[in-house]
Amino acid sequence: MTMANTIGFIGTGVMASSLIGGIVAEGLYAPDQIYCSDPYPPAREVASKKGYNVTESNSVVCTNAKDAVFLAVKPNCVLDVCKDIAEVEQLDAVVVSIAAGVTLEALENALPGKRIVRVMPNTPCLVREAASGFSLGSLATDDDRKLVKKLLDAVGVSMEVPENLLNAVTGLSGSGPAFVFQFIEALSDGGVRAGLPRHVATMLAAQTVKGAAEMVLNTGKHPGELKDGVTSPGGTTIAGVEALEKGYDVVSLNRSTFCFLGLKIHPFHTFFIGTLPRHGTTFWLYFFPVIWYESGFRASTMSAVTAATKRSMQLGGASDEEIGNKYGL
Amino acid sequence: QIQCSDPYPPAREAASKKGYNVSESNSIVCTNAKDAVFLAVKPNCVMSACKDIAEAEQLDAVIVSIAAGVTLEALENAMPGKRIVRVMPNTPCLVGEAASGFSLGTLATNEDRKLVKKLLDAVGVSVEVPENLLNAVTGLSGSGPAYVFQFIEALSDGGVRAGLPRQVATMLAAQTVKGAAEMVLNTGKHPGELKDGVTSPGGTTIAGVEALEKGGFRASTISAVTAATKRSMQLGGVPDEEISNRYGL
């Protein structure tokens, strides 16, 4: 159902274009109900051809957008843009920031009195299959919540989370697509190793990943239960699952770190432990890989999410001590 | 326009309610189905179903077998003179997102090829391969969904480890996997190029990618596909010697 009013986008980059495209395709707003601004003339021309109202001025967007104004510029430009927004007194729309790492506190300080929602979307927004987390600012209302969710759901799925969990959302769905690309490339490599032509392997790999994910979303079953449902006794699939769980076949000694008694030890470290008094023979203790950590398919996958979450916290200014003590990462 | 048979009465009732023509007799299905007849019974029941089909003389439809591991040779021996196509579909067929490989028998025609592809594409995507590659298709797209379920569960575990509630983590994980796969299919770009496009210098994503690499994630994934392919060959009766000498697995 088409909304009565208007929305605005400051910045018309890749994410903004995808959002607008999805919103228009879902029939939520018509092209002439969209206001956007961009400093870059070719970008304005592209937007104009799609039938949007285009301007060079952020203030014009803010004056005309009644329901929501999206802040879709690069994180380092956000606070500058906020100056333009703060000056527009009659702005009654909710301000929706999709800038990674810019906190609600920073936004609320830069835009006093404005209602703000912070969003962490992800790249598959481009194909209308985004996974987004969003958090409400202190003045945002329930109607703001509903509107933002409606808009985000036009390009995928969305979930509201407390702001302190946005680093985790970054680590999982924000960074996740790259982990999936690695997975698909490796599945394709496996297919080629098994004899398939590359284009066949990549296509089957990508479609298999898409279809299986759709099964999780569609059936609502636990992934483990779905896995049980497709692993027949002694069959091909459980043989594959075993290989995933084992980790890789050949131990790569020179690339890995081992954990022994809580110490990180380089392979082939040796320790002098004593000398036999009479014989004068020295004894050395060699440490061989005893415990693997971080390896194995599922362990590496978990590590990927936590490593990206930790990095997100670091970039947001959290101290390593806090990351270690408070969040345990 | 759908004719189906099943030995199990509740199954026949469910099919009947959907408006299909339902019968207990395989022969009736073969008499009435003009374009194609799908063999959709368990692999161990295929040969007895073939006897019924072989007896239906006026059957001019292409026979499409979706039974895992039953070769074109076995099917052609059981149904002399019939045109046969062998398919390896996968479970996401249930949600209309199958990935299927198919191979034509010796008598199947170009029209058969087009029809089968059209039917399979109604529930996902499909690609024709020589029959000797169906074991690899089994190892990749046939068994692949299980690897994806493991991946999604682990991503969700990572999210919970990082502080998200379980249902949020699983939903974001599954949607992320779906969306990223859609990007590969939709843009046609190399997955490595797509990965380059989302890993900004010193950012969160490349930190995650490093953890994957350290853990040998990609090596385990390759191993999963080859282990399942090997198992498929073993189940198909290929001796271990041939598997290792000829196929190098």
PDB file of N, CA and C in Angstrom, chain A residues 26-85:
ATOM      1  N   GLU A  26       8.352  -2.650  -3.993  1.00  0.00           N
ATOM      2  CA  GLU A  26       7.310  -3.168  -3.103  1.00  0.00           C
ATOM      3  C   GLU A  26       6.079  -2.285  -3.109  1.00  0.00           C
ATOM      4  N   GLY A  27       6.163  -1.151  -3.812  1.00  0.00           N
ATOM      5  CA  GLY A  27       5.015  -0.259  -3.889  1.00  0.00           C
ATOM      6  C   GLY A  27       4.794   0.575  -2.644  1.00  0.00           C
ATOM      7  N   LEU A  28       5.829   0.700  -1.792  1.00  0.00           N
ATOM      8  CA  LEU A  28       5.646   1.467  -0.558  1.00  0.00           C
ATOM      9  C   LEU A  28       5.622   2.970  -0.833  1.00  0.00           C
ATOM     10  N   TYR A  29       6.477   3.395  -1.741  1.00  0.00           N
ATOM     11  CA  TYR A  29       6.501   4.794  -2.175  1.00  0.00           C
ATOM     12  C   TYR A  29       6.688   4.806  -3.683  1.00  0.00           C
ATOM     13  N   ALA A  30       6.050   5.768  -4.347  1.00  0.00           N
ATOM     14  CA  ALA A  30       6.265   5.940  -5.786  1.00  0.00           C
ATOM     15  C   ALA A  30       7.546   6.751  -5.998  1.00  0.00           C
ATOM     16  N   PRO A  31       8.166   6.615  -7.174  1.00  0.00           N
ATOM     17  CA  PRO A  31       9.406   7.357  -7.412  1.00  0.00           C
ATOM     18  C   PRO A  31       9.290   8.855  -7.123  1.00  0.00           C
ATOM     19  N   ASP A  32       8.128   9.444  -7.430  1.00  0.00           N
ATOM     20  CA  ASP A  32       8.038  10.888  -7.208  1.00  0.00           C
ATOM     21  C   ASP A  32       7.790  11.253  -5.753  1.00  0.00           C
ATOM     22  N   GLN A  33       7.735  10.221  -4.887  1.00  0.00           N
ATOM     23  CA  GLN A  33       7.639  10.496  -3.457  1.00  0.00           C
ATOM     24  C   GLN A  33       9.003  10.387  -2.775  1.00  0.00           C
ATOM     25  N   ILE A  34      10.033  10.153  -3.592  1.00  0.00           N
ATOM     26  CA  ILE A  34      11.392   9.990  -3.071  1.00  0.00           C
ATOM     27  C   ILE A  34      12.180  11.279  -3.324  1.00  0.00           C
ATOM     28  N   TYR A  35      12.842  11.794  -2.297  1.00  0.00           N
ATOM     29  CA  TYR A  35      13.732  12.940  -2.426  1.00  0.00           C
ATOM     30  C   TYR A  35      15.148  12.484  -2.129  1.00  0.00           C
ATOM     31  N   CYS A  36      16.093  12.792  -3.040  1.00  0.00           N
ATOM     32  CA  CYS A  36      17.470  12.449  -2.703  1.00  0.00           C
ATOM     33  C   CYS A  36      18.469  13.522  -3.082  1.00  0.00           C
ATOM     34  N   SER A  37      19.577  13.487  -2.332  1.00  0.00           N
ATOM     35  CA  SER A  37      20.656  14.436  -2.587  1.00  0.00           C
ATOM     36  C   SER A  37      21.966  13.683  -2.693  1.00  0.00           C
ATOM     37  N   ASP A  38      22.857  14.242  -3.517  1.00  0.00           N
ATOM     38  CA  ASP A  38      24.188  13.637  -3.682  1.00  0.00           C
ATOM     39  C   ASP A  38      25.112  14.724  -4.221  1.00  0.00           C
ATOM     40  N   PRO A  39      26.355  14.787  -3.739  1.00  0.00           N
ATOM     41  CA  PRO A  39      27.261  15.814  -4.243  1.00  0.00           C
ATOM     42  C   PRO A  39      27.787  15.506  -5.645  1.00  0.00           C
ATOM     43  N   TYR A  40      27.594  14.299  -6.126  1.00  0.00           N
ATOM     44  CA  TYR A  40      28.239  13.813  -7.340  1.00  0.00           C
ATOM     45  C   TYR A  40      27.269  13.872  -8.524  1.00  0.00           C
ATOM     46  N   PRO A  41      27.501  14.757  -9.511  1.00  0.00           N
ATOM     47  CA  PRO A  41      26.528  14.951 -10.597  1.00  0.00           C
ATOM     48  C   PRO A  41      26.085  13.684 -11.340  1.00  0.00           C
ATOM     49  N   PRO A  42      26.992  12.780 -11.718  1.00  0.00           N
ATOM     50  CA  PRO A  42      26.511  11.566 -12.400  1.00  0.00           C
ATOM     51  C   PRO A  42      25.532  10.767 -11.540  1.00  0.00           C
ATOM     52  N   ALA A  43      25.754  10.735 -10.226  1.00  0.00           N
ATOM     53  CA  ALA A  43      24.838  10.018  -9.334  1.00  0.00           C
ATOM     54  C   ALA A  43      23.471  10.682  -9.347  1.00  0.00           C
ATOM     55  N   ARG A  44      23.469  12.010  -9.350  1.00  0.00           N
ATOM     56  CA  ARG A  44      22.189  12.738  -9.380  1.00  0.00           C
ATOM     57  C   ARG A  44      21.450  12.465 -10.680  1.00  0.00           C
ATOM     58  N   GLU A  45      22.213  12.353 -11.772  1.00  0.00           N
ATOM     59  CA  GLU A  45      21.591  12.102 -13.077  1.00  0.00           C
ATOM     60  C   GLU A  45      20.930  10.729 -13.103  1.00  0.00           C
ATOM     61  N   VAL A  46      21.634   9.729 -12.573  1.00  0.00           N
ATOM     62  CA  VAL A  46      21.086   8.366 -12.533  1.00  0.00           C
ATOM     63  C   VAL A  46      19.797   8.341 -11.720  1.00  0.00           C
ATOM     64  N   ALA A  47      19.810   9.021 -10.581  1.00  0.00           N
ATOM     65  CA  ALA A  47      18.631   9.058  -9.713  1.00  0.00           C
ATOM     66  C   ALA A  47      17.477   9.765 -10.404  1.00  0.00           C
ATOM     67  N   SER A  48      17.822  10.835 -11.101  1.00  0.00           N
ATOM     68  CA  SER A  48      16.820  11.620 -11.807  1.00  0.00           C
ATOM     69  C   SER A  48      16.116  10.792 -12.880  1.00  0.00           C
ATOM     70  N   LYS A  49      16.896   9.980 -13.586  1.00  0.00           N
ATOM     71  CA  LYS A  49      16.315   9.140 -14.652  1.00  0.00           C
ATOM     72  C   LYS A  49      15.310   8.140 -14.094  1.00  0.00           C
ATOM     73  N   LYS A  50      15.481   7.774 -12.828  1.00  0.00           N
ATOM     74  CA  LYS A  50      14.559   6.812 -12.222  1.00  0.00           C
ATOM     75  C   LYS A  50      13.278   7.489 -11.748  1.00  0.00           C
ATOM     76  N   GLY A  51      13.229   8.817 -11.882  1.00  0.00           N
ATOM     77  CA  GLY A  51      11.996   9.531 -11.531  1.00  0.00           C
ATOM     78  C   GLY A  51      11.966  10.072 -10.117  1.00  0.00           C
ATOM     79  N   TYR A  52      13.136  10.018  -9.416  1.00  0.00           N
ATOM     80  CA  TYR A  52      13.164  10.557  -8.060  1.00  0.00           C
ATOM     81  C   TYR A  52      13.328  12.075  -8.139  1.00  0.00           C
ATOM     82  N   ASN A  53      12.975  12.775  -7.056  1.00  0.00           N
ATOM     83  CA  ASN A  53      13.247  14.209  -6.973  1.00  0.00           C
ATOM     84  C   ASN A  53      14.672  14.376  -6.478  1.00  0.00           C
ATOM     85  N   VAL A  54      15.509  14.967  -7.312  1.00  0.00           N
ATOM     86  CA  VAL A  54      16.938  15.017  -6.992  1.00  0.00           C
ATOM     87  C   VAL A  54      17.397  16.445  -6.751  1.00  0.00           C
ATOM     88  N   THR A  55      18.258  16.618  -5.766  1.00  0.00           N
ATOM     89  CA  THR A  55      18.793  17.943  -5.464  1.00  0.00           C
ATOM     90  C   THR A  55      20.238  17.812  -5.006  1.00  0.00           C
ATOM     91  N   GLU A  56      20.933  18.961  -5.002  1.00  0.00           N
ATOM     92  CA  GLU A  56      22.306  18.960  -4.497  1.00  0.00           C
ATOM     93  C   GLU A  56      22.269  19.266  -2.996  1.00  0.00           C
ATOM     94  N   SER A  57      21.100  19.721  -2.520  1.00  0.00           N
ATOM     95  CA  SER A  57      21.027  20.256  -1.166  1.00  0.00           C
ATOM     96  C   SER A  57      20.401  19.288  -0.165  1.00  0.00           C
ATOM     97  N   ASN A  58      21.146  18.972   0.889  1.00  0.00           N
ATOM     98  CA  ASN A  58      20.625  18.104   1.944  1.00  0.00           C
ATOM     99  C   ASN A  58      19.426  18.752   2.631  1.00  0.00           C
ATOM    100  N   SER A  59      19.472  20.081   2.744  1.00  0.00           N
ATOM    101  CA  SER A  59      18.372  20.787   3.419  1.00  0.00           C
ATOM    102  C   SER A  59      17.067  20.622   2.662  1.00  0.00           C
ATOM    103  N   VAL A  60      17.142  20.682   1.334  1.00  0.00           N
ATOM    104  CA  VAL A  60      15.930  20.514   0.513  1.00  0.00           C
ATOM    105  C   VAL A  60      15.316  19.141   0.755  1.00  0.00           C
ATOM    106  N   VAL A  61      16.158  18.129   0.852  1.00  0.00           N
ATOM    107  CA  VAL A  61      15.653  16.784   1.133  1.00  0.00           C
ATOM    108  C   VAL A  61      14.938  16.785   2.483  1.00  0.00           C
ATOM    109  N   CYS A  62      15.579  17.386   3.482  1.00  0.00           N
ATOM    110  CA  CYS A  62      15.009  17.372   4.833  1.00  0.00           C
ATOM    111  C   CYS A  62      13.704  18.134   4.905  1.00  0.00           C
ATOM    112  N   THR A  63      13.581  19.207   4.109  1.00  0.00           N
ATOM    113  CA  THR A  63      12.350  19.998   4.125  1.00  0.00           C
ATOM    114  C   THR A  63      11.207  19.204   3.507  1.00  0.00           C
ATOM    115  N   ASN A  64      11.492  18.418   2.485  1.00  0.00           N
ATOM    116  CA  ASN A  64      10.447  17.726   1.738  1.00  0.00           C
ATOM    117  C   ASN A  64      10.105  16.318   2.218  1.00  0.00           C
ATOM    118  N   ALA A  65      11.030  15.689   2.926  1.00  0.00           N
ATOM    119  CA  ALA A  65      10.775  14.305   3.343  1.00  0.00           C
ATOM    120  C   ALA A  65       9.986  14.305   4.640  1.00  0.00           C
ATOM    121  N   LYS A  66       8.748  13.811   4.587  1.00  0.00           N
ATOM    122  CA  LYS A  66       7.870  13.891   5.757  1.00  0.00           C
ATOM    123  C   LYS A  66       7.958  12.688   6.684  1.00  0.00           C
ATOM    124  N   ASP A  67       8.218  11.495   6.116  1.00  0.00           N
ATOM    125  CA  ASP A  67       8.179  10.289   6.944  1.00  0.00           C
ATOM    126  C   ASP A  67       9.537   9.883   7.500  1.00  0.00           C
ATOM    127  N   ALA A  68      10.545   9.878   6.637  1.00  0.00           N
ATOM    128  CA  ALA A  68      11.868   9.434   7.076  1.00  0.00           C
ATOM    129  C   ALA A  68      12.949  10.072   6.216  1.00  0.00           C
ATOM    130  N   VAL A  69      14.106  10.291   6.824  1.00  0.00           N
ATOM    131  CA  VAL A  69      15.275  10.746   6.080  1.00  0.00           C
ATOM    132  C   VAL A  69      16.400   9.752   6.354  1.00  0.00           C
ATOM    133  N   PHE A  70      16.892   9.112   5.302  1.00  0.00           N
ATOM    134  CA  PHE A  70      17.986   8.149   5.444  1.00  0.00           C
ATOM    135  C   PHE A  70      19.325   8.857   5.304  1.00  0.00           C
ATOM    136  N   LEU A  71      20.206   8.587   6.261  1.00  0.00           N
ATOM    137  CA  LEU A  71      21.578   9.071   6.190  1.00  0.00           C
ATOM    138  C   LEU A  71      22.383   7.959   5.550  1.00  0.00           C
ATOM    139  N   ALA A  72      22.672   8.124   4.255  1.00  0.00           N
ATOM    140  CA  ALA A  72      23.332   7.033   3.534  1.00  0.00           C
ATOM    141  C   ALA A  72      24.667   7.464   2.963  1.00  0.00           C
ATOM    142  N   VAL A  73      25.395   8.261   3.735  1.00  0.00           N
ATOM    143  CA  VAL A  73      26.718   8.687   3.297  1.00  0.00           C
ATOM    144  C   VAL A  73      27.765   7.870   4.033  1.00  0.00           C
ATOM    145  N   LYS A  74      29.027   7.985   3.619  1.00  0.00           N
ATOM    146  CA  LYS A  74      30.097   7.241   4.275  1.00  0.00           C
ATOM    147  C   LYS A  74      30.219   7.700   5.731  1.00  0.00           C
ATOM    148  N   PRO A  75      30.576   6.765   6.622  1.00  0.00           N
ATOM    149  CA  PRO A  75      30.644   7.101   8.045  1.00  0.00           C
ATOM    150  C   PRO A  75      31.429   8.375   8.354  1.00  0.00           C
ATOM    151  N   ASN A  76      32.517   8.624   7.632  1.00  0.00           N
ATOM    152  CA  ASN A  76      33.318   9.803   7.957  1.00  0.00           C
ATOM    153  C   ASN A  76      32.677  11.122   7.499  1.00  0.00           C
ATOM    154  N   CYS A  77      31.612  11.027   6.719  1.00  0.00           N
ATOM    155  CA  CYS A  77      30.913  12.245   6.276  1.00  0.00           C
ATOM    156  C   CYS A  77      29.650  12.503   7.097  1.00  0.00           C
ATOM    157  N   VAL A  78      29.291  11.550   7.937  1.00  0.00           N
ATOM    158  CA  VAL A  78      27.989  11.623   8.610  1.00  0.00           C
ATOM    159  C   VAL A  78      27.822  12.876   9.457  1.00  0.00           C
ATOM    160  N   LEU A  79      28.819  13.185  10.275  1.00  0.00           N
ATOM    161  CA  LEU A  79      28.640  14.304  11.197  1.00  0.00           C
ATOM    162  C   LEU A  79      28.528  15.644  10.455  1.00  0.00           C
ATOM    163  N   ASP A  80      29.222  15.777   9.332  1.00  0.00           N
ATOM    164  CA  ASP A  80      29.067  16.986   8.507  1.00  0.00           C
ATOM    165  C   ASP A  80      27.635  17.115   8.027  1.00  0.00           C
ATOM    166  N   VAL A  81      27.116  15.986   7.516  1.00  0.00           N
ATOM    167  CA  VAL A  81      25.743  15.986   7.009  1.00  0.00           C
ATOM    168  C   VAL A  81      24.765  16.329   8.134  1.00  0.00           C
ATOM    169  N   CYS A  82      25.071  15.847   9.342  1.00  0.00           N
ATOM    170  CA  CYS A  82      24.199  16.114  10.491  1.00  0.00           C
ATOM    171  C   CYS A  82      24.037  17.615  10.728  1.00  0.00           C
ATOM    172  N   LYS A  83      25.080  18.391  10.422  1.00  0.00           N
ATOM    173  CA  LYS A  83      24.972  19.848  10.597  1.00  0.00           C
ATOM    174  C   LYS A  83      23.836  20.390   9.737  1.00  0.00           C
ATOM    175  N   ASP A  84      23.790  19.925   8.462  1.00  0.00           N
ATOM    176  CA  ASP A  84      22.724  20.383   7.558  1.00  0.00           C
ATOM    177  C   ASP A  84      21.359  19.990   8.096  1.00  0.00           C
ATOM    178  N   ILE A  85      21.261  18.774   8.613  1.00  0.00           N
ATOM    179  CA  ILE A  85      19.962  18.278   9.095  1.00  0.00           C
ATOM    180  C   ILE A  85      19.524  19.052  10.336  1.00  0.00           C
TER     181      ILE A  85
END
